[in-house]
Coordinates of C-alpha atoms in Angstrom, one line a residue:
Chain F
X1 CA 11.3 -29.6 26.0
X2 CA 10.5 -29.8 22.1
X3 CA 13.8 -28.8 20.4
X4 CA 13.4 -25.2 18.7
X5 CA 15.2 -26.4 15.5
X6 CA 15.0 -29.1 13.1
X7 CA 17.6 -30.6 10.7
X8 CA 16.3 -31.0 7.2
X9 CA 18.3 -32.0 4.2
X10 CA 18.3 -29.5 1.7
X11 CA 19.9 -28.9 -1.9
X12 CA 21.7 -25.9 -2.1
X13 CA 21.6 -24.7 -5.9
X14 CA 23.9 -22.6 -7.6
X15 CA 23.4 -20.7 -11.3
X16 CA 25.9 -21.2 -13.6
X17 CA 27.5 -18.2 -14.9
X18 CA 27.5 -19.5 -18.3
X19 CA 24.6 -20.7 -20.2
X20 CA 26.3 -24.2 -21.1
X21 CA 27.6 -24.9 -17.7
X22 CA 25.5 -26.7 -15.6
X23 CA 23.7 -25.6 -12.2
X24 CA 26.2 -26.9 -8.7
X25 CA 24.0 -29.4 -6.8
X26 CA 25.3 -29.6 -3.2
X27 CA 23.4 -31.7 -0.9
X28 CA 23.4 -30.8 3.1
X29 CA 21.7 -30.6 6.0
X30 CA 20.0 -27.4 7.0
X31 CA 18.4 -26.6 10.6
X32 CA 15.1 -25.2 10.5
X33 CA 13.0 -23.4 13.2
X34 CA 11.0 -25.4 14.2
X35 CA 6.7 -24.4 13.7
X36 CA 4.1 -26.5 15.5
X37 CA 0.9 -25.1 17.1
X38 CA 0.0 -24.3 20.2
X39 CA -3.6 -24.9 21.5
X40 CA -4.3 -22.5 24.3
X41 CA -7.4 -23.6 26.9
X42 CA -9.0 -21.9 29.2
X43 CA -11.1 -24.6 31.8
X44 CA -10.6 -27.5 29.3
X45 CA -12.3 -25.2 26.3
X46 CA -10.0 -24.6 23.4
X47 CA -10.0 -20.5 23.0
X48 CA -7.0 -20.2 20.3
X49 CA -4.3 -21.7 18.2
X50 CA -1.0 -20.5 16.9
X51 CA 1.7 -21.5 15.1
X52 CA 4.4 -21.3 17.2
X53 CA 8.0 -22.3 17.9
X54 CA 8.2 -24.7 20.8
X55 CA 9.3 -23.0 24.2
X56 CA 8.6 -21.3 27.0
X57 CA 4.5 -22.0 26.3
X58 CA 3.6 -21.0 29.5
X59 CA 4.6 -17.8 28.8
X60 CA 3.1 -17.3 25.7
X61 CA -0.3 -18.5 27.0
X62 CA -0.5 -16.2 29.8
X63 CA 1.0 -13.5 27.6
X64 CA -1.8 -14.2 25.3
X65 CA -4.3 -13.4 27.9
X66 CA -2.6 -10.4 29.6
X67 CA -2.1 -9.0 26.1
X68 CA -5.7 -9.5 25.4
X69 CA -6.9 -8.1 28.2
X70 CA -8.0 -11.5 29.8
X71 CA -5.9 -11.7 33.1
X72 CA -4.1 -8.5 34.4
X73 CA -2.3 -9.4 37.7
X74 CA -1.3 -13.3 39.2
X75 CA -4.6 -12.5 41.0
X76 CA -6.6 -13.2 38.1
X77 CA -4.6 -16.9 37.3
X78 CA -4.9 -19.9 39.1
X79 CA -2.3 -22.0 36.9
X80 CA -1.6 -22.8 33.5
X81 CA -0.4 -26.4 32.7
X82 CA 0.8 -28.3 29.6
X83 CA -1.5 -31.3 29.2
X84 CA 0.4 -31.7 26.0
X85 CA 3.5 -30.7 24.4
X86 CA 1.2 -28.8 22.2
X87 CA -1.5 -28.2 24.7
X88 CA -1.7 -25.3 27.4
X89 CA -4.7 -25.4 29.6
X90 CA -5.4 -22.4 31.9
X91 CA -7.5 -22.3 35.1
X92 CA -8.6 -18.7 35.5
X93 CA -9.1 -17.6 38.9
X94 CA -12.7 -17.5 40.1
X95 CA -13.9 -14.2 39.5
X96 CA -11.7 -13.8 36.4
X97 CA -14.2 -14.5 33.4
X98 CA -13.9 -14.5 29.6
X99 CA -15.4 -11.9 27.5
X100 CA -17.3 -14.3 25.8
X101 CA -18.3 -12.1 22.8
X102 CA -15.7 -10.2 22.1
X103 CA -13.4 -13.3 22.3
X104 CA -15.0 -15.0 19.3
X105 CA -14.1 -11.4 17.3
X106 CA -10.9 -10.9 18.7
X107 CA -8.9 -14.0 18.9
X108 CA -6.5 -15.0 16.9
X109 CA -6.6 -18.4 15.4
X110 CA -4.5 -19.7 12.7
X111 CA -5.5 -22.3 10.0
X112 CA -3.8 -25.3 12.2
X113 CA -6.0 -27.9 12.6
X114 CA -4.3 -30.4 15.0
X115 CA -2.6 -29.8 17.7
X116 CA 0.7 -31.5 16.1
X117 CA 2.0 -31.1 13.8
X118 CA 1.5 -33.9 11.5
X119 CA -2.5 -33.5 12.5
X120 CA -2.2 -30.3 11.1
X121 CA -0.8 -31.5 7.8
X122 CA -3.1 -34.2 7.5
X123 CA -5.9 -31.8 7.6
X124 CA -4.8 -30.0 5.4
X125 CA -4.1 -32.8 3.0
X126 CA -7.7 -33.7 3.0
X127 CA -9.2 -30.1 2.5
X128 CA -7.0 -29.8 -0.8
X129 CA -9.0 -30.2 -4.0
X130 CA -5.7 -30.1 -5.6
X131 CA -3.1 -32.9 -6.2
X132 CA 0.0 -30.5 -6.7
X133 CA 2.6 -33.7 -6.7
X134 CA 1.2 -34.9 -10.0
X135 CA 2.4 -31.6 -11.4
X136 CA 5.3 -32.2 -14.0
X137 CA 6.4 -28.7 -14.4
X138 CA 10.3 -27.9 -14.3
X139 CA 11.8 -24.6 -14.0
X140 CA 15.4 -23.7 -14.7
X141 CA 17.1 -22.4 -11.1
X142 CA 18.4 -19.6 -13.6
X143 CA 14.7 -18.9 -14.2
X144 CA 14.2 -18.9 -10.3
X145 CA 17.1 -16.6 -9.3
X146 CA 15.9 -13.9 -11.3
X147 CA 12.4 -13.9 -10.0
X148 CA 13.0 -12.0 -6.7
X149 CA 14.6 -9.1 -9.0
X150 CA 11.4 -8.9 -11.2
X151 CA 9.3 -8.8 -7.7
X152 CA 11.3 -5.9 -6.9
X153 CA 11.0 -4.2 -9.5
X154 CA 7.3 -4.7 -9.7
X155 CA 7.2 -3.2 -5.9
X156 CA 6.4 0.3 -6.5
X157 CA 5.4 0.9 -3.1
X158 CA 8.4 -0.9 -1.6
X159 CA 10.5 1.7 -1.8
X160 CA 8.5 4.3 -0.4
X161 CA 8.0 2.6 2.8
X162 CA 10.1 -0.1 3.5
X163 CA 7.0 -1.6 5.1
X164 CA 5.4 -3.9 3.2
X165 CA 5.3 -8.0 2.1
X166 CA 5.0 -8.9 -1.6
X167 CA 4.0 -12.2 -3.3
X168 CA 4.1 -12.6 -6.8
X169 CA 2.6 -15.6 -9.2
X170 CA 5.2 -16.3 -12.0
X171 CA 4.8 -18.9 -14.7
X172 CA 7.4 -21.4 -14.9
X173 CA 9.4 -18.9 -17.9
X174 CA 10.0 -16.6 -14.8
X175 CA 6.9 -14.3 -16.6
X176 CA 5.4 -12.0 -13.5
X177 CA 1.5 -12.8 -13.4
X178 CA 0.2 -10.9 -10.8
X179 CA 1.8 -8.7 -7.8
X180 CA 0.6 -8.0 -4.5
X181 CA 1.6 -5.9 -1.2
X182 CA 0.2 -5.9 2.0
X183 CA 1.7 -5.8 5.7
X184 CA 0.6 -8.4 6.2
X185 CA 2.2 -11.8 4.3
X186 CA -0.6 -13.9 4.4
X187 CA -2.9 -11.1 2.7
X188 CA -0.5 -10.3 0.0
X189 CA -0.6 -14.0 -0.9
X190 CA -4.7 -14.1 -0.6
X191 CA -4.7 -11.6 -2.6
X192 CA -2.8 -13.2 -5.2
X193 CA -4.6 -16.2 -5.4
X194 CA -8.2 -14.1 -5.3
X195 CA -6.9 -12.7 -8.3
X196 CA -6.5 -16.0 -9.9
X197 CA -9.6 -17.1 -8.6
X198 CA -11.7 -14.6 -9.9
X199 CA -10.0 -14.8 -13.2
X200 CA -10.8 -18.4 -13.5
X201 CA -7.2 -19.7 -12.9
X202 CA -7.3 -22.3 -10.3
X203 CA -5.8 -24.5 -9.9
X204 CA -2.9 -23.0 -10.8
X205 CA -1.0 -25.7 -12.3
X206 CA 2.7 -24.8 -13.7
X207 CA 2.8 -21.8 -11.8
X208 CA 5.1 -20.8 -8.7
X209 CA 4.5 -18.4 -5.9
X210 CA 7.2 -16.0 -4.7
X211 CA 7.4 -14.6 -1.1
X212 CA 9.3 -12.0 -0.3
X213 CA 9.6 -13.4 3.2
X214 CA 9.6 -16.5 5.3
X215 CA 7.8 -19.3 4.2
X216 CA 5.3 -20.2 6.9
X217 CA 3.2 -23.5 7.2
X218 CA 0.1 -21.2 6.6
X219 CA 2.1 -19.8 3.0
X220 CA 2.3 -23.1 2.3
X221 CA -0.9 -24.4 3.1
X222 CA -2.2 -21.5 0.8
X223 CA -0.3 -22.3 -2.0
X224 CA -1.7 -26.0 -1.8
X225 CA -5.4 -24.7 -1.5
X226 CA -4.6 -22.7 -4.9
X227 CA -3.2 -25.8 -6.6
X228 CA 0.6 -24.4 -6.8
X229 CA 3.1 -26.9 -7.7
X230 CA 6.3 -24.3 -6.5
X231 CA 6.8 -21.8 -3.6
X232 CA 9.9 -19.9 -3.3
X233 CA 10.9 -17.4 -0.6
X234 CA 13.8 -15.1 -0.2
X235 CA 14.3 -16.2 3.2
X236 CA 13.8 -19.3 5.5
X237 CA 11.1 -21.8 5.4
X238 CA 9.5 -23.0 8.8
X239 CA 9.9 -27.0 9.9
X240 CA 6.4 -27.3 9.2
X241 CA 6.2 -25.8 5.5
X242 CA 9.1 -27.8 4.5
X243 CA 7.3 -31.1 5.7
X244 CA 3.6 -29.9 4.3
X245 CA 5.6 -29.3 1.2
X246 CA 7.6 -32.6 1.1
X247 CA 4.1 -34.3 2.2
X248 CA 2.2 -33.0 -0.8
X249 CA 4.8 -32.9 -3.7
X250 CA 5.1 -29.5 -3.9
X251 CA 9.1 -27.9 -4.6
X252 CA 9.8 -25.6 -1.2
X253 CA 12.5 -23.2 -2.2
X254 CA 13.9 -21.0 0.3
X255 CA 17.1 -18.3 0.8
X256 CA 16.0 -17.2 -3.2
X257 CA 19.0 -14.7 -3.0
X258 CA 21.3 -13.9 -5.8
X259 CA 22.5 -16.8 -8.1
X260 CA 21.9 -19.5 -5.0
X261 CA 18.6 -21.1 -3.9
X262 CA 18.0 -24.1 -1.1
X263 CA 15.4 -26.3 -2.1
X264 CA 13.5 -28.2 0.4
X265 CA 11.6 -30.5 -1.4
X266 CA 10.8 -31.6 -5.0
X267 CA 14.0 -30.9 -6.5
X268 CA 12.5 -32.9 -9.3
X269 CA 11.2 -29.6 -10.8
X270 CA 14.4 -27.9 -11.2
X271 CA 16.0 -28.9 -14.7
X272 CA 19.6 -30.1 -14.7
X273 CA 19.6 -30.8 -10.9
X274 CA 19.4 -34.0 -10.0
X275 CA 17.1 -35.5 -7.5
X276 CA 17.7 -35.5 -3.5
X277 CA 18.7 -39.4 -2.5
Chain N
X1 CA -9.6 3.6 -3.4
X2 CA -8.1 4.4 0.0
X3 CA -4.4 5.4 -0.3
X4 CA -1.7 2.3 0.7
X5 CA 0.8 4.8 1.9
X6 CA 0.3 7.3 4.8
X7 CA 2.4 10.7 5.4
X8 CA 3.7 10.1 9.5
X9 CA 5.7 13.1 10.3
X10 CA 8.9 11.4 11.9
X11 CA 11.9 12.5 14.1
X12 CA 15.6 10.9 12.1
X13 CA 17.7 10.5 15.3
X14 CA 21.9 10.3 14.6
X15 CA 23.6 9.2 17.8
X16 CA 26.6 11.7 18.4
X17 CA 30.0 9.9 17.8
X18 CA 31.7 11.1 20.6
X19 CA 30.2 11.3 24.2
X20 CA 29.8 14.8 24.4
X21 CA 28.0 16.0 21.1
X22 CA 24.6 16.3 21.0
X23 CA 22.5 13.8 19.2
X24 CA 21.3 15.0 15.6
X25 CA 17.5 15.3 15.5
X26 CA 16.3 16.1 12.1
X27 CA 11.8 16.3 11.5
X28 CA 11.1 15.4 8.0
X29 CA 7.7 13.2 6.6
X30 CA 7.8 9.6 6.6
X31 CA 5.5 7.3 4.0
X32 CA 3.9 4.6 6.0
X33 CA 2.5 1.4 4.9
X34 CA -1.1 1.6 5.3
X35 CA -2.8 -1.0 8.0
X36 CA -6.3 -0.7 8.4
X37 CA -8.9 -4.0 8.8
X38 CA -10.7 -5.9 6.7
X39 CA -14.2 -7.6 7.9
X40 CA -15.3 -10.1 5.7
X41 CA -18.7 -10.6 5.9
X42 CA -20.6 -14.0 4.5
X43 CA -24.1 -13.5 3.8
X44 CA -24.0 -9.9 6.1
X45 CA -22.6 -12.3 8.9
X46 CA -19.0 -11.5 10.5
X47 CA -16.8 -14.2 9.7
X48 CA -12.9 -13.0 10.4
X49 CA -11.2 -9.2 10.5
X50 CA -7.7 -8.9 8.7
X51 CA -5.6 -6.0 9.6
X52 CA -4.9 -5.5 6.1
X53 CA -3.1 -2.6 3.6
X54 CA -6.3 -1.8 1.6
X55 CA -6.0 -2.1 -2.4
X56 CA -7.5 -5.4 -4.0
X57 CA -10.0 -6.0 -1.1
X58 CA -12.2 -8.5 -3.2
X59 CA -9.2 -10.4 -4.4
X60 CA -8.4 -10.5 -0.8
X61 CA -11.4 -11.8 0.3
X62 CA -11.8 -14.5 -2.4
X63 CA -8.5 -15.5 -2.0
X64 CA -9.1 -15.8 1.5
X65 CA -11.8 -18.2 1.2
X66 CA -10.4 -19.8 -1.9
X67 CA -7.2 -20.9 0.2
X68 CA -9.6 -22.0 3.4
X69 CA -11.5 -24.5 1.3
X70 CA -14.8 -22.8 0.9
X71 CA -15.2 -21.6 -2.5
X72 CA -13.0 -23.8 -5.2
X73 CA -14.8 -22.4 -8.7
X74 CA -16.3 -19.3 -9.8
X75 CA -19.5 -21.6 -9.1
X76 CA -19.2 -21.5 -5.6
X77 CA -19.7 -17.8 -5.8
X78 CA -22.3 -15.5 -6.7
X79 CA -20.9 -11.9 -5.5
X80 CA -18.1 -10.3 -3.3
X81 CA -19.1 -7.0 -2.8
X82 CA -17.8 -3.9 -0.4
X83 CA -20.1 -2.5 1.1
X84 CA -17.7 -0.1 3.3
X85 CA -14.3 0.8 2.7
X86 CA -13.5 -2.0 4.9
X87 CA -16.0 -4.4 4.7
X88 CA -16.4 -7.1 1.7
X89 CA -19.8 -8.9 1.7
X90 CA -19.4 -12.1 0.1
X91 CA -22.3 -14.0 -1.1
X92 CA -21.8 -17.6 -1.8
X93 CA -24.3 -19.4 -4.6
X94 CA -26.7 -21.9 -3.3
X95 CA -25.7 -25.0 -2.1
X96 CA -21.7 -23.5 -1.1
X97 CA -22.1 -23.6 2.6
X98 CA -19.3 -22.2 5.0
X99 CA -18.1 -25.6 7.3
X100 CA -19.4 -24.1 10.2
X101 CA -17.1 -26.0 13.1
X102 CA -14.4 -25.8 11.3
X103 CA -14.7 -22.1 10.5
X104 CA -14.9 -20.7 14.5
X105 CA -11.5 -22.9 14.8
X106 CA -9.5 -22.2 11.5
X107 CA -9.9 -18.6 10.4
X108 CA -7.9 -15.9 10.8
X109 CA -8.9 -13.2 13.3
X110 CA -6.9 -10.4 14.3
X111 CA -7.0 -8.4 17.3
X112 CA -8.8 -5.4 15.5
X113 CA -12.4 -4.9 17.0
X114 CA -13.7 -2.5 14.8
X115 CA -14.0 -2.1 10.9
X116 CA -11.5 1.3 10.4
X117 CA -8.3 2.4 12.2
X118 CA -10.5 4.7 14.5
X119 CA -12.7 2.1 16.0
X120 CA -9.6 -0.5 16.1
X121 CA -8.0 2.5 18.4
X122 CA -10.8 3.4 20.4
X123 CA -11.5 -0.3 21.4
X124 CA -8.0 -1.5 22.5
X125 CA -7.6 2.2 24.3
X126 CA -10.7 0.9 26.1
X127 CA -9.2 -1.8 27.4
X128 CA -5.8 -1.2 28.4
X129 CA -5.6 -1.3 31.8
X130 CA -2.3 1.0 31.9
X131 CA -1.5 4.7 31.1
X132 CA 1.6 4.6 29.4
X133 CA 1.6 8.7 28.4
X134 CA 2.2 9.4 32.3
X135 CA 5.4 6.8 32.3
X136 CA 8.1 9.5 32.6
X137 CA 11.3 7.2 31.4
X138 CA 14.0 8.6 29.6
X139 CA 16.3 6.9 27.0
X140 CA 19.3 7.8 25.6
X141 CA 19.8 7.4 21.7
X142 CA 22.8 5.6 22.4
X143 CA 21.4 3.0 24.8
X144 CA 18.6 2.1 22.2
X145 CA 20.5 2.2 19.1
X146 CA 22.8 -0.5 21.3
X147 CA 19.8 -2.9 21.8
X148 CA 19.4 -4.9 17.8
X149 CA 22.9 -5.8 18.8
X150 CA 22.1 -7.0 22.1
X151 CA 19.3 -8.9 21.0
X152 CA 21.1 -10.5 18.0
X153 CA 24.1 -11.3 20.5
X154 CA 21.3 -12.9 22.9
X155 CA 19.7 -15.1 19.9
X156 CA 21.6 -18.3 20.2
X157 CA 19.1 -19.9 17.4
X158 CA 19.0 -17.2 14.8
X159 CA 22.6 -17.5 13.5
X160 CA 21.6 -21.5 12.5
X161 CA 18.3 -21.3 11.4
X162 CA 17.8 -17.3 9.8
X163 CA 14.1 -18.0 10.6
X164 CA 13.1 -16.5 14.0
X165 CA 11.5 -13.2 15.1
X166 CA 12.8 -12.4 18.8
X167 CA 11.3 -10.2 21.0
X168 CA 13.5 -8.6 24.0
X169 CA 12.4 -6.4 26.9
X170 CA 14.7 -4.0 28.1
X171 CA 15.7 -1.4 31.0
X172 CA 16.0 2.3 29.8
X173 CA 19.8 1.8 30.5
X174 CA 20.0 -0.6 27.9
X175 CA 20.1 -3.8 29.9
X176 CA 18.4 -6.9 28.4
X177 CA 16.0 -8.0 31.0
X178 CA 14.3 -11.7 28.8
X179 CA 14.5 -12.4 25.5
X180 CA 12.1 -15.2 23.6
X181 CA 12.9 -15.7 19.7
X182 CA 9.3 -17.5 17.7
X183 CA 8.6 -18.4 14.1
X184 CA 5.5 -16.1 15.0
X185 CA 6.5 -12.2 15.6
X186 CA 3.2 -12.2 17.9
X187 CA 4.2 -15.4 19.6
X188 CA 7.7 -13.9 20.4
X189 CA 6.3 -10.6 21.8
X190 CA 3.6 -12.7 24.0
X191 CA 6.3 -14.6 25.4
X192 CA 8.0 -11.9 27.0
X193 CA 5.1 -9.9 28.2
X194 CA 4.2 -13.6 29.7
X195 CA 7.9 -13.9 31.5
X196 CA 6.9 -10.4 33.2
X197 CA 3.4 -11.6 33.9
X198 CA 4.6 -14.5 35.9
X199 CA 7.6 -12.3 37.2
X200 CA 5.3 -10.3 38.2
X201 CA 6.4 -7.2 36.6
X202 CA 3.3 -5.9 34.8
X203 CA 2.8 -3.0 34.3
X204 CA 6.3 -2.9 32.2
X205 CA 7.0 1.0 33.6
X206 CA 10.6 2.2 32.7
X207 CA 11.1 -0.7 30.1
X208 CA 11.3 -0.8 26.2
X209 CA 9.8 -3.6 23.9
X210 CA 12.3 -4.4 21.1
X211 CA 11.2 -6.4 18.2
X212 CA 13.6 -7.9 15.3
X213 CA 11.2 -6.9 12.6
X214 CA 8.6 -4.7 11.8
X215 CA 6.2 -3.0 14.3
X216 CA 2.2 -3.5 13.7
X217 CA -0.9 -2.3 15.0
X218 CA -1.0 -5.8 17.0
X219 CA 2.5 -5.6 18.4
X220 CA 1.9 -1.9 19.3
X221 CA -1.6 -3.0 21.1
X222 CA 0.4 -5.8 22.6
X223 CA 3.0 -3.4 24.4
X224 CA 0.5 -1.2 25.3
X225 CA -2.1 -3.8 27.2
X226 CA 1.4 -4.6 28.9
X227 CA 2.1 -0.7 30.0
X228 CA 5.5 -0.5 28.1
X229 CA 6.2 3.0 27.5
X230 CA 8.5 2.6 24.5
X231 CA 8.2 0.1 21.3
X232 CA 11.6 -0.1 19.4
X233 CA 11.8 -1.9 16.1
X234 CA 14.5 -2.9 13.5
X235 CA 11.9 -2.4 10.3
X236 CA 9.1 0.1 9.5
X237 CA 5.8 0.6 11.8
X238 CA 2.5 0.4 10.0
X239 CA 0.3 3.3 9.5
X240 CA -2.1 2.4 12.1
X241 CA 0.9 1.0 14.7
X242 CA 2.1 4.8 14.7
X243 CA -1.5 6.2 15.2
X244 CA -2.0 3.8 18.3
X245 CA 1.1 4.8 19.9
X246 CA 0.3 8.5 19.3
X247 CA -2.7 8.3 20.7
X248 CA -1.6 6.0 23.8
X249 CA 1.7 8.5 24.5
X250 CA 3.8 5.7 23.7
X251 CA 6.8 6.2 22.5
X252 CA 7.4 4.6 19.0
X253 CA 10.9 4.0 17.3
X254 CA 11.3 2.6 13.7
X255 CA 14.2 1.6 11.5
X256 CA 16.7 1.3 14.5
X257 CA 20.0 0.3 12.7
X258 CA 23.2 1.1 12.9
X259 CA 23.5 4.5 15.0
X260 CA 20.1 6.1 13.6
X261 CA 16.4 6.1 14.5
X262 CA 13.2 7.1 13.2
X263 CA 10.6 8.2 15.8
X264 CA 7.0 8.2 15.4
X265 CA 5.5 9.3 18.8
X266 CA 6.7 10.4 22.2
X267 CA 10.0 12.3 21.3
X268 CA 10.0 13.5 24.7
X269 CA 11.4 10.1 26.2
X270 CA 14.4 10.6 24.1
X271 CA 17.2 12.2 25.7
X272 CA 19.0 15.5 24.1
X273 CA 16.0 15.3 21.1
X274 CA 13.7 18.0 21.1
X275 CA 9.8 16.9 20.8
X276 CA 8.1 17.3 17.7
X277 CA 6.3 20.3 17.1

């Protein structure tokens, strides 16, 4: 069985409390969960894929179909097998038939291209107009610490419900461009890049994204697409996102909490903090 | 513009300190995130549904195609327009054509059918196979408010990584009956119902659905297409998760933490707590 976490080294950053004092560097290893998707098949036909964490596949495809109406009792299956550590193929039983219509509606796909991993960064790679590695922005991790605050307090409808996912564009001053909610993650952060779009800002070059989340490999894709040189997050980054980021040159920061950051990948971009060796 | 909060008249549940009292059941409004979808449309043709809190639709939709590849410049567009509350029509300008293989594989679909709440309902309440308003279970307020710790105990992973959503089934006395942790909340909640579709346990009568974060309209249709009578979660439902479960009689608890609950729908399974009125 694929191992459900991942060890990554990592630079935890500290602000000084001082202006003159420098920012602590530590250098460890951090475990990840691990993100890789999962292509489901039904008679050899792929149907869906989703980024998932690796285990207990079986279960998640024929949870996928009972929960989508597909199959309803072990009289509707004949067996699901994995062709592939990322591959679940599923023989219906005869009888048992796919809605063909509404499936192509209803199904939820994810942006993965591959069915590993690495395809699924290299796919990505080659869809990106944007070359965010030759970026040469720097931020200072005091600049950073305090963007999570400003998102915050920017969330008007945050604390009303309690129920919704913020991203934010900041420049590299820790200046709030634009803020966007939504349930769901990925939508707050379309939304923030539409914005950019339509006001003739792409590739947004110098720029960083804050999440108020987890940092997904579909965040991070989306902050490639929109030319981003930083993502941060306020909590944990996915295997996957930390390697698309490495991959591409783009800084991962994740656990943005308080006066301490961990940062993934292109540590480069944080001033006074020296490089991960 | 449609609102992006909802009122949701909700039930605060206090479990009693000692064994004997009574637990405190106090009605008071609730302000909901609003979900509702989002059908973007290119060139009048369907091309993905986003459950979605409305507010910056067009942002949303250019965004959404700006971070899939298919529009990189203002000259790749000619118009996004909505032609419904929840429908954006985007037109492309000549010569920007939509990859068509890649699109049916990579875009995001959701498990909404219809283009409002209403429809969204309506279809999935078509296609449950179950009637979960005639499951008769009781649960006491102390046995659910005991479950986030169960779950947390049972999630060997989460302590090291911080990055998994875990999904546990459970008996109405509180027993922990599978739990699956994922980097995907819908991944974690199809891996359970899956367990019980190969235990063969479906329909899930007499059992709650805990989840670690926040309950949506597609983990709410989820539960439901697997008969569970009862979704628990630790965060905030979504406007459109606590309409489902109304209209299902499903019983729908929010904000479970510590030795308080919020419910949404189907008071009547909690022990001691007088129904809404």
């Amino acid at each position: 069985m694929t191992s459900r976490t991942a060890r990554h080294r990592v630079l935890r950053v500290t602000v000084p409390a001082g202006p003159r004092e420098q920012a602590a560097a530590d250098p460890r290893a951090d475990l990840l969960a691990v993100e890789e998707p999962l292509e489901i098949r039904v008679g050899g036909q792929p149907l869906a894929v989703t980024m998932r964490t690796p285990g207990h596949d079986i279960d998640l495809a024929a949870g996928f179909l009972a929960t989508e109406g597909v199959i309803g009792s072990a009289a509707d299956l004949s067996q699901i097998r994995m062709c592939d550590d990322n591959v679940a193929d599923v023989s219906l039983a005869p009888g048992t038939v796919l809605p063909a219509e509404q499936l192509r509606r209803n199904f939820i796909t994810t942006s993965a291209c591959g069915v590993c991993g690495k395809e699924s960064i290299d796919a990505i790679r080659v869809r990106a107009r944007y070359d965010v590695s030759a970026d040469q922005v720097t931020v200072a991790p005091a600049a950073l610490a305090a963007m999570p605050d400003r998102l915050r307090e920017a969330q008007r409808v945050f604390a009303s419900t309690g129920g919704l996912h913020a991203a934010g564009i900041f420049t590299a001053a820790g200046d709030l461009l634009v803020l966007r909610e939504d349930v769901g993650r990925h939508n707050a952060v379309d939304k923030v890049i539409g914005w950019a779009f339509q006001a003739g800002r792409l590739p947004l070059t110098g720029c960083v994204l804050l999440v108020s989340g987890r940092a997904s490999f579909e965040l991070t894709q989306k902050a490639l697409m929109a030319g981003l040189p930083m993502l941060a997050a306020v909590s944990a980054p996915s295997s996957l996102a930390a390697e698309l980021a490495e991959e591409s040159g783009m800084t991962l920061v994740g656990f943005l909490r308080g006066s301490s950051m961990n940062v993934y990948s292109g540590t480069e971009r944080l001033t006074t903090v020296s490089a991960l060796s």
